[in-house]
Short mmCIF file of N, CA and C in Angstrom, two decimals:
data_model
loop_
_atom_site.label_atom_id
_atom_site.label_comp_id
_atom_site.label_asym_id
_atom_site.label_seq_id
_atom_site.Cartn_x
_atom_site.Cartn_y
_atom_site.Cartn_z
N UNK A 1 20.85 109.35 0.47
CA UNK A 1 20.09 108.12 0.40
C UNK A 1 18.77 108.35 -0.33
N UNK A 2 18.22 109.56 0.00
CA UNK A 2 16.80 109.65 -0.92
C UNK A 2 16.94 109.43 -2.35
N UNK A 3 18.01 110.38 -2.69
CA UNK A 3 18.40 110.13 -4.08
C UNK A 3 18.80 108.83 -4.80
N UNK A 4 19.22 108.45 -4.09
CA UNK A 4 19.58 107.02 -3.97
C UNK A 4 18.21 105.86 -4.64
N UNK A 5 17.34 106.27 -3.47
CA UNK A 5 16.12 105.56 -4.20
C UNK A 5 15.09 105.74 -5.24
N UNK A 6 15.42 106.95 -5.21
CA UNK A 6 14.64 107.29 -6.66
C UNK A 6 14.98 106.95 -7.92
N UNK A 7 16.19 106.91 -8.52
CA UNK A 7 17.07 106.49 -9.35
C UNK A 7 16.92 104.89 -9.83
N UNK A 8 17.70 104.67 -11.16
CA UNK A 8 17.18 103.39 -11.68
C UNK A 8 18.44 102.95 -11.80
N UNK A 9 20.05 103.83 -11.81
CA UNK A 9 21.19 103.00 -11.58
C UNK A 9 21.67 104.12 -10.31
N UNK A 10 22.76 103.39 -9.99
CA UNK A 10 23.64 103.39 -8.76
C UNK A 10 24.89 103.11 -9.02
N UNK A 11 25.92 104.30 -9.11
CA UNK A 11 27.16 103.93 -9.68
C UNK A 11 28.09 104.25 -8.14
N UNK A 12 28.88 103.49 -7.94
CA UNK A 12 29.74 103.48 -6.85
C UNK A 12 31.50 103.42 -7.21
N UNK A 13 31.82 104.55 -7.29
CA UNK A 13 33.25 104.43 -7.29
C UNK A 13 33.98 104.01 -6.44
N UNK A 14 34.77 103.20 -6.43
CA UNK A 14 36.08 103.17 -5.30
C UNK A 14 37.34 103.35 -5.61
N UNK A 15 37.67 103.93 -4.48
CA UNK A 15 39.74 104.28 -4.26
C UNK A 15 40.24 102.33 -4.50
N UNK A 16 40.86 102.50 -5.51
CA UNK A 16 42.06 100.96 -5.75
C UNK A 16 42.77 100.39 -5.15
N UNK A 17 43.05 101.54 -4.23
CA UNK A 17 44.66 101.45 -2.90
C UNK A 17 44.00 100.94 -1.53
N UNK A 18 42.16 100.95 -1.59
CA UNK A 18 41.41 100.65 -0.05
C UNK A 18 41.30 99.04 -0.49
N UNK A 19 40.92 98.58 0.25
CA UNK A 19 40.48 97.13 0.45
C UNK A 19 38.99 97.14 -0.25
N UNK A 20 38.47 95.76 -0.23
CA UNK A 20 37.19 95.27 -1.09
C UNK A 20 36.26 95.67 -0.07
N UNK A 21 36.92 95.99 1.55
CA UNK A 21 35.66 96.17 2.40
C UNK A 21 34.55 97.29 2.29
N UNK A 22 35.17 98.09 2.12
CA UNK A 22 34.62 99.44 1.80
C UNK A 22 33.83 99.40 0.75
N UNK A 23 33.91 98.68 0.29
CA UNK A 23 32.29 98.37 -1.24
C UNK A 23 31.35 97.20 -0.30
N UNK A 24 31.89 96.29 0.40
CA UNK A 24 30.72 95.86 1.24
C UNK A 24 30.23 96.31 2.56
N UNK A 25 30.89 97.58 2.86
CA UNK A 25 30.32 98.49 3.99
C UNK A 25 29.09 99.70 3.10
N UNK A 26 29.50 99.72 1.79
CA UNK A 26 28.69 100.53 1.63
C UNK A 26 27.27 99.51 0.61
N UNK A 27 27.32 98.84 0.22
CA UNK A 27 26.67 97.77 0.03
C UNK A 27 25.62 97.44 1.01
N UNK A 28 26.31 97.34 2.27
CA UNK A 28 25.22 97.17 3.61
C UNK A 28 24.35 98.25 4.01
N UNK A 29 25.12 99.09 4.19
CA UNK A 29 24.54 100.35 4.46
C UNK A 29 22.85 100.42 3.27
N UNK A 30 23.29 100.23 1.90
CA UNK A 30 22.00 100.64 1.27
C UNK A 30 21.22 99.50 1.41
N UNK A 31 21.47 98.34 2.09
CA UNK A 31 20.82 97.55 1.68
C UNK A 31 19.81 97.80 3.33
N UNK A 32 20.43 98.24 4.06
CA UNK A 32 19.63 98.45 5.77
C UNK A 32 18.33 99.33 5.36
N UNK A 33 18.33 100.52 4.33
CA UNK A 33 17.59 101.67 3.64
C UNK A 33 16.55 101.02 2.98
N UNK A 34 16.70 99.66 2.65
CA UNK A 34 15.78 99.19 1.56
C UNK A 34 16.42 99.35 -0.25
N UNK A 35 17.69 99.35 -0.42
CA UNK A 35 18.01 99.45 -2.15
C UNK A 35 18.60 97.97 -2.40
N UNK A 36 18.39 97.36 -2.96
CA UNK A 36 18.72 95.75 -3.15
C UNK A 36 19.18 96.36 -4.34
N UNK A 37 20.93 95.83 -4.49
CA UNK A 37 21.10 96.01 -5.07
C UNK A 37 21.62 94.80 -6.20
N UNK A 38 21.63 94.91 -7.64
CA UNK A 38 22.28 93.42 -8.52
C UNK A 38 20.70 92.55 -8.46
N UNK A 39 19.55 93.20 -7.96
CA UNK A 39 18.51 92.57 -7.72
C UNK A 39 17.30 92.92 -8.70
N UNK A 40 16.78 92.23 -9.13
CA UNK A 40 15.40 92.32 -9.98
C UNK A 40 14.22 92.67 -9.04
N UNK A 41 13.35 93.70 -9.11
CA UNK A 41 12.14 93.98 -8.41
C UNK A 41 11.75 92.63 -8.05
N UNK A 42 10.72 92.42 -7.44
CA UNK A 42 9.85 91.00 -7.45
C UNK A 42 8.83 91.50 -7.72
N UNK A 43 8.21 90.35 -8.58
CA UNK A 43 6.76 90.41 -9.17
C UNK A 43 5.84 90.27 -8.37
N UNK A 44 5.12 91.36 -7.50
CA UNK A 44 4.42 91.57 -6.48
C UNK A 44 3.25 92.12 -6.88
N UNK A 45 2.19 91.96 -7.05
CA UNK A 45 1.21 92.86 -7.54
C UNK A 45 0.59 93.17 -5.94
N UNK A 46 0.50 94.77 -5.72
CA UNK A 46 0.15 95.00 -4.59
C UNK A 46 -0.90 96.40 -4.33
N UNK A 47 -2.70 96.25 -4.27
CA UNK A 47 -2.94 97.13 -4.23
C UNK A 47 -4.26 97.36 -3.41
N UNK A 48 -3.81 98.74 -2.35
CA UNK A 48 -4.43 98.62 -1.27
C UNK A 48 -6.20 99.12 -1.83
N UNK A 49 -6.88 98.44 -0.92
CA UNK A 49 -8.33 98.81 -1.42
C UNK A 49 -9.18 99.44 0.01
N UNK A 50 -10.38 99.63 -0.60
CA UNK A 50 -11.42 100.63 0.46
C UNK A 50 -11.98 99.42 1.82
N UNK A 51 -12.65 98.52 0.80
CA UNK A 51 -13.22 97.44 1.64
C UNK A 51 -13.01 95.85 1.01
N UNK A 52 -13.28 95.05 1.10
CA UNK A 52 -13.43 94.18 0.92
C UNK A 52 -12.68 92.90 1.64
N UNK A 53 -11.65 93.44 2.12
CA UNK A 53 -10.79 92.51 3.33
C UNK A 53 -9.22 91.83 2.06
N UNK A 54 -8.60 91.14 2.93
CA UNK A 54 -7.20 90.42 2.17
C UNK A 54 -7.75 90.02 0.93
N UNK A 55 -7.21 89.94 -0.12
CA UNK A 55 -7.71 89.24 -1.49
C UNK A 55 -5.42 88.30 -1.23
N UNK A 56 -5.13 87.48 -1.12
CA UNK A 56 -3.69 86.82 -1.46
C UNK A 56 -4.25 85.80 -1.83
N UNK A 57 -3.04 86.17 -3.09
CA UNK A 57 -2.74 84.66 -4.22
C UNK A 57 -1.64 84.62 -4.78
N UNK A 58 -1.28 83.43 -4.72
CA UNK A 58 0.28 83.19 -4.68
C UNK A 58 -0.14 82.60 -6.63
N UNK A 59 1.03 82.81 -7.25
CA UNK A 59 0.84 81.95 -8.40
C UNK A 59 0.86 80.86 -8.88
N UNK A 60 0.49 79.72 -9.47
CA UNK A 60 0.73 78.58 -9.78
C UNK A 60 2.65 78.21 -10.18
N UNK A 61 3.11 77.50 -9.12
CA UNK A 61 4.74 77.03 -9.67
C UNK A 61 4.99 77.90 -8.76
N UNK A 62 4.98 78.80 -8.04
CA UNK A 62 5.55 79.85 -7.01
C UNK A 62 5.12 79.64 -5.85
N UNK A 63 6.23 80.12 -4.88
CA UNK A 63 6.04 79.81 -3.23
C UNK A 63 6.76 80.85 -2.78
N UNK A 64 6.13 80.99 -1.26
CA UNK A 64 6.72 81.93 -0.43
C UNK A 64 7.89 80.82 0.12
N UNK A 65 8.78 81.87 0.47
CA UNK A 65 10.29 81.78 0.86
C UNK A 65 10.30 82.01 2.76
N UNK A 66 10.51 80.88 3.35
CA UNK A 66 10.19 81.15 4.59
C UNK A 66 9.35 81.86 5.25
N UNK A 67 7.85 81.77 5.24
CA UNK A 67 6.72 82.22 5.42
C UNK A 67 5.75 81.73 4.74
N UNK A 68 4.39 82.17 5.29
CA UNK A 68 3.38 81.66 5.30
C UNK A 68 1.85 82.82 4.64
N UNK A 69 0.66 82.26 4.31
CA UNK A 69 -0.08 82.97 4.20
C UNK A 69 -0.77 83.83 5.26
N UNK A 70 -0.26 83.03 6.33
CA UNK A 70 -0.35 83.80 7.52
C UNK A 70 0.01 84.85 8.15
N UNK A 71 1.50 84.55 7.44
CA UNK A 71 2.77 85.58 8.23
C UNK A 71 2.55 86.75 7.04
N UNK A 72 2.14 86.63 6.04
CA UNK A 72 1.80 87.91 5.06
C UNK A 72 0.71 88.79 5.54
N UNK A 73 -0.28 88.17 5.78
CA UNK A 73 -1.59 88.74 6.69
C UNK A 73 -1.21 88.92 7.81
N UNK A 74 -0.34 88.45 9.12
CA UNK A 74 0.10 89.62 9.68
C UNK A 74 1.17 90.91 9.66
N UNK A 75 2.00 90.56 8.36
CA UNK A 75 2.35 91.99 7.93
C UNK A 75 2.07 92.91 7.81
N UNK A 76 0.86 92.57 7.12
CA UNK A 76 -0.22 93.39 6.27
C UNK A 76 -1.35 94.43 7.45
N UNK A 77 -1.07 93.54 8.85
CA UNK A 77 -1.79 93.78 9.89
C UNK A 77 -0.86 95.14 10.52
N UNK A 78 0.32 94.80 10.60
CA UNK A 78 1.46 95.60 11.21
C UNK A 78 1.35 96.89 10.50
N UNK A 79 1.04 96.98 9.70
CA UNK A 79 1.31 98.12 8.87
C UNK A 79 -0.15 98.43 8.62
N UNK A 80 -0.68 98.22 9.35
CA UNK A 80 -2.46 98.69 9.28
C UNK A 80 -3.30 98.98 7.94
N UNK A 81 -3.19 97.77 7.22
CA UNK A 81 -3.72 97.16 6.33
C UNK A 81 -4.90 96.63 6.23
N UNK A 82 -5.94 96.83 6.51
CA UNK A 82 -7.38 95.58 6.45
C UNK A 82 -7.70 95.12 5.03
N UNK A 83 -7.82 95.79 4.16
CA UNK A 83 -8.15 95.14 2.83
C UNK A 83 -7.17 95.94 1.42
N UNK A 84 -6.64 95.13 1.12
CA UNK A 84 -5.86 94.98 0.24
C UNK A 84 -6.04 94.03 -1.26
N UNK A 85 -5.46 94.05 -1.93
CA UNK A 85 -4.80 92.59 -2.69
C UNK A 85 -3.23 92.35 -3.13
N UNK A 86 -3.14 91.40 -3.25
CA UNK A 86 -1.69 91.07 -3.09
C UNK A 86 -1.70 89.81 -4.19
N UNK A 87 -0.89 89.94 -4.81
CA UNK A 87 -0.76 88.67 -6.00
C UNK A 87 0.64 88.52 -6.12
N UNK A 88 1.15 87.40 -5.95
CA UNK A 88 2.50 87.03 -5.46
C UNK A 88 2.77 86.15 -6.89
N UNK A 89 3.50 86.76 -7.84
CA UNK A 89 4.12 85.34 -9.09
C UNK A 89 5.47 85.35 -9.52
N UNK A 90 6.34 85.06 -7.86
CA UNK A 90 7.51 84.68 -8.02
C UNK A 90 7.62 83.95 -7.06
N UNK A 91 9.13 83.30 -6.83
CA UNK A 91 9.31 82.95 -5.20
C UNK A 91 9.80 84.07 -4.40
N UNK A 92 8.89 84.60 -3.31
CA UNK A 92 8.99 85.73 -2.69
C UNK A 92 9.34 85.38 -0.94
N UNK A 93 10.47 86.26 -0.51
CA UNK A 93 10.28 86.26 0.92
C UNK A 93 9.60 87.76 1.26
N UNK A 94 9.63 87.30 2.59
CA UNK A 94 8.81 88.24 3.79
C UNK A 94 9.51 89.38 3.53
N UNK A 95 10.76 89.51 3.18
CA UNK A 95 11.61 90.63 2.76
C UNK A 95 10.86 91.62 1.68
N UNK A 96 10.57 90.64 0.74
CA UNK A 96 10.09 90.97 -0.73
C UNK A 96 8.94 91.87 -0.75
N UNK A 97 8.28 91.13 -0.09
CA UNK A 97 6.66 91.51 0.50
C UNK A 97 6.70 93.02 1.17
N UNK A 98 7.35 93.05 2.44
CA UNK A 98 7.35 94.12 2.74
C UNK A 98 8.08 95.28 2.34
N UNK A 99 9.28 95.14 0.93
CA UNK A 99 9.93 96.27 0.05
C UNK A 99 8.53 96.69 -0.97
N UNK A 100 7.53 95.85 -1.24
CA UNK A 100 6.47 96.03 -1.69
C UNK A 100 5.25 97.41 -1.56
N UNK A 101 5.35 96.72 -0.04
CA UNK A 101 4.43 97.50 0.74
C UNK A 101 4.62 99.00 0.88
N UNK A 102 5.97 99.15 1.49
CA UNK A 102 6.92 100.60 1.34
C UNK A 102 7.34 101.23 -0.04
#
């Protein structure tokens, strides 16, 4: 799996004679790890600072995806964050945010 994430492709062979399950068992599996796969990064600009407290801004035409400016600032809390910035210019979920962070 480490290897896994370091890498910029991911080639997965399968046996012909198994069923389709076995590509979505292993599909799940990387996706529990954090590797999204068939997926474009999200445009997250994310960078932790000394002082100054939350700097979030979402972009003009873009929205968070089930969540709030709230629920980002307590992410950001969970993971013992006090001042940061965060510039969000896609439609991003809470998912997104925190593959960010990690």
């Amino acid at each position: 799996i480490s290897t896994a994430m370091s890498c910029s492709l991911i080639l997965i062979v399968l046996d012909v004679m198994k069923p389709i399950l076995q590509k979505r068992k292993i599909e799940y599996e990387l996706e529990g790890f954090g590797i999204r796969l068939n997926k474009k990064p999200p445009e997250i600009l994310f960078k932790k600072r000394e002082k100054g407290g939350l700097a979030l801004s979402v972009a003009p035409g873009c929205q968070l995806k089930d969540c709030d400016e709230e629920t980002v600032a307590q992410v950001l809390k969970e993971y013992r964050i006090g001042s940061a910035q965060v510039r969000i210019c896609c439609d991003a979920s809470i998912d997104d945010i925190i593959d960010v962070i990690e």
